[in-house]
Amino acid sequence: MAESVVLDPVDLHLLRLLQNDARTTYRDLAAQVGVAPSTCLDRVTRLRRCGIILGHQLRLDPAKLGRGLEALLSVQVRPHRRELVGPFVERIRTLPESRTVFHLTGPDDYLVHVAVADMADLQRLVLDEFTAHREVARVETRLIFQQWDCGPLLPPAPRTESG
């Protein structure tokens, strides 16, 4: 288990602001948090160095890129052995349709978020890239109607004596 890092209210405020807009300048961050820009830079650098900030990502609209249909594929791999699942995951990660791959517990081994052009493209992906491989025992498809982002990820609040 990764060790946690102690964060003070200034760190938490910086993380909240950066998760809402990672392009915010250090000068603007510093003004919003109430510290000097050099202090802000030092703190953000420390948050990167200790691995809390993992990077910056550009978000794209799949529909505007011709991939307007998104789905979740629940996949069973049999036998579920390291020599099969490693190559399976790497192959799935290289597919341009793949958005995210999760390794799960329970009846399904993987959950794969994909973005495709249409139903025919989804059928092609499932048949040619998933079930055509011997180790894939089953694929169950769920279409995504709508998706919402949630609030910033922050550490859990400290427990009180009653809870």
mmCIF file of N, CA and C in Angstrom, residues 7 11-13 15-16 19 151-157:
data_model
loop_
_atom_site.group_PDB
_atom_site.id
_atom_site.type_symbol
_atom_site.label_atom_id
_atom_site.label_comp_id
_atom_site.label_asym_id
_atom_site.label_seq_id
_atom_site.Cartn_x
_atom_site.Cartn_y
_atom_site.Cartn_z
ATOM 1 N N LEU A 7 -1.040 16.432 4.220
ATOM 2 C CA LEU A 7 -1.399 17.634 3.467
ATOM 3 C C LEU A 7 -2.053 18.631 4.408
ATOM 4 N N ASP A 11 -2.264 22.947 0.881
ATOM 5 C CA ASP A 11 -2.081 21.889 -0.120
ATOM 6 C C ASP A 11 -3.427 21.432 -0.668
ATOM 7 N N LEU A 12 -4.386 21.216 0.216
ATOM 8 C CA LEU A 12 -5.711 20.753 -0.203
ATOM 9 C C LEU A 12 -6.393 21.775 -1.100
ATOM 10 N N HIS A 13 -6.246 23.057 -0.755
ATOM 11 C CA HIS A 13 -6.846 24.108 -1.574
ATOM 12 C C HIS A 13 -6.192 24.130 -2.962
ATOM 13 N N LEU A 15 -4.770 21.607 -4.532
ATOM 14 C CA LEU A 15 -5.212 20.424 -5.271
ATOM 15 C C LEU A 15 -6.623 20.604 -5.802
ATOM 16 N N ARG A 16 -7.492 21.179 -4.997
ATOM 17 C CA ARG A 16 -8.870 21.422 -5.432
ATOM 18 C C ARG A 16 -8.884 22.355 -6.641
ATOM 19 N N GLN A 19 -7.360 20.648 -9.813
ATOM 20 C CA GLN A 19 -8.242 19.640 -10.404
ATOM 21 C C GLN A 19 -9.366 20.282 -11.199
ATOM 22 N N GLY A 151 -16.639 15.607 -8.161
ATOM 23 C CA GLY A 151 -15.790 16.621 -7.545
ATOM 24 C C GLY A 151 -14.343 16.194 -7.446
ATOM 25 N N PRO A 152 -13.498 17.103 -6.979
ATOM 26 C CA PRO A 152 -12.069 16.799 -6.861
ATOM 27 C C PRO A 152 -11.816 15.679 -5.857
ATOM 28 N N LEU A 153 -10.778 14.901 -6.107
ATOM 29 C CA LEU A 153 -10.375 13.820 -5.219
ATOM 30 C C LEU A 153 -9.479 14.398 -4.130
ATOM 31 N N LEU A 154 -9.917 14.263 -2.901
ATOM 32 C CA LEU A 154 -9.138 14.736 -1.764
ATOM 33 C C LEU A 154 -9.048 13.599 -0.753
ATOM 34 N N PRO A 155 -8.089 13.675 0.172
ATOM 35 C CA PRO A 155 -7.982 12.602 1.161
ATOM 36 C C PRO A 155 -9.226 12.555 2.036
ATOM 37 N N PRO A 156 -9.512 11.401 2.632
ATOM 38 C CA PRO A 156 -10.672 11.309 3.503
ATOM 39 C C PRO A 156 -10.517 12.241 4.706
ATOM 40 N N ALA A 157 -11.642 12.722 5.190
ATOM 41 C CA ALA A 157 -11.618 13.569 6.378
ATOM 42 C C ALA A 157 -11.161 12.751 7.561
#
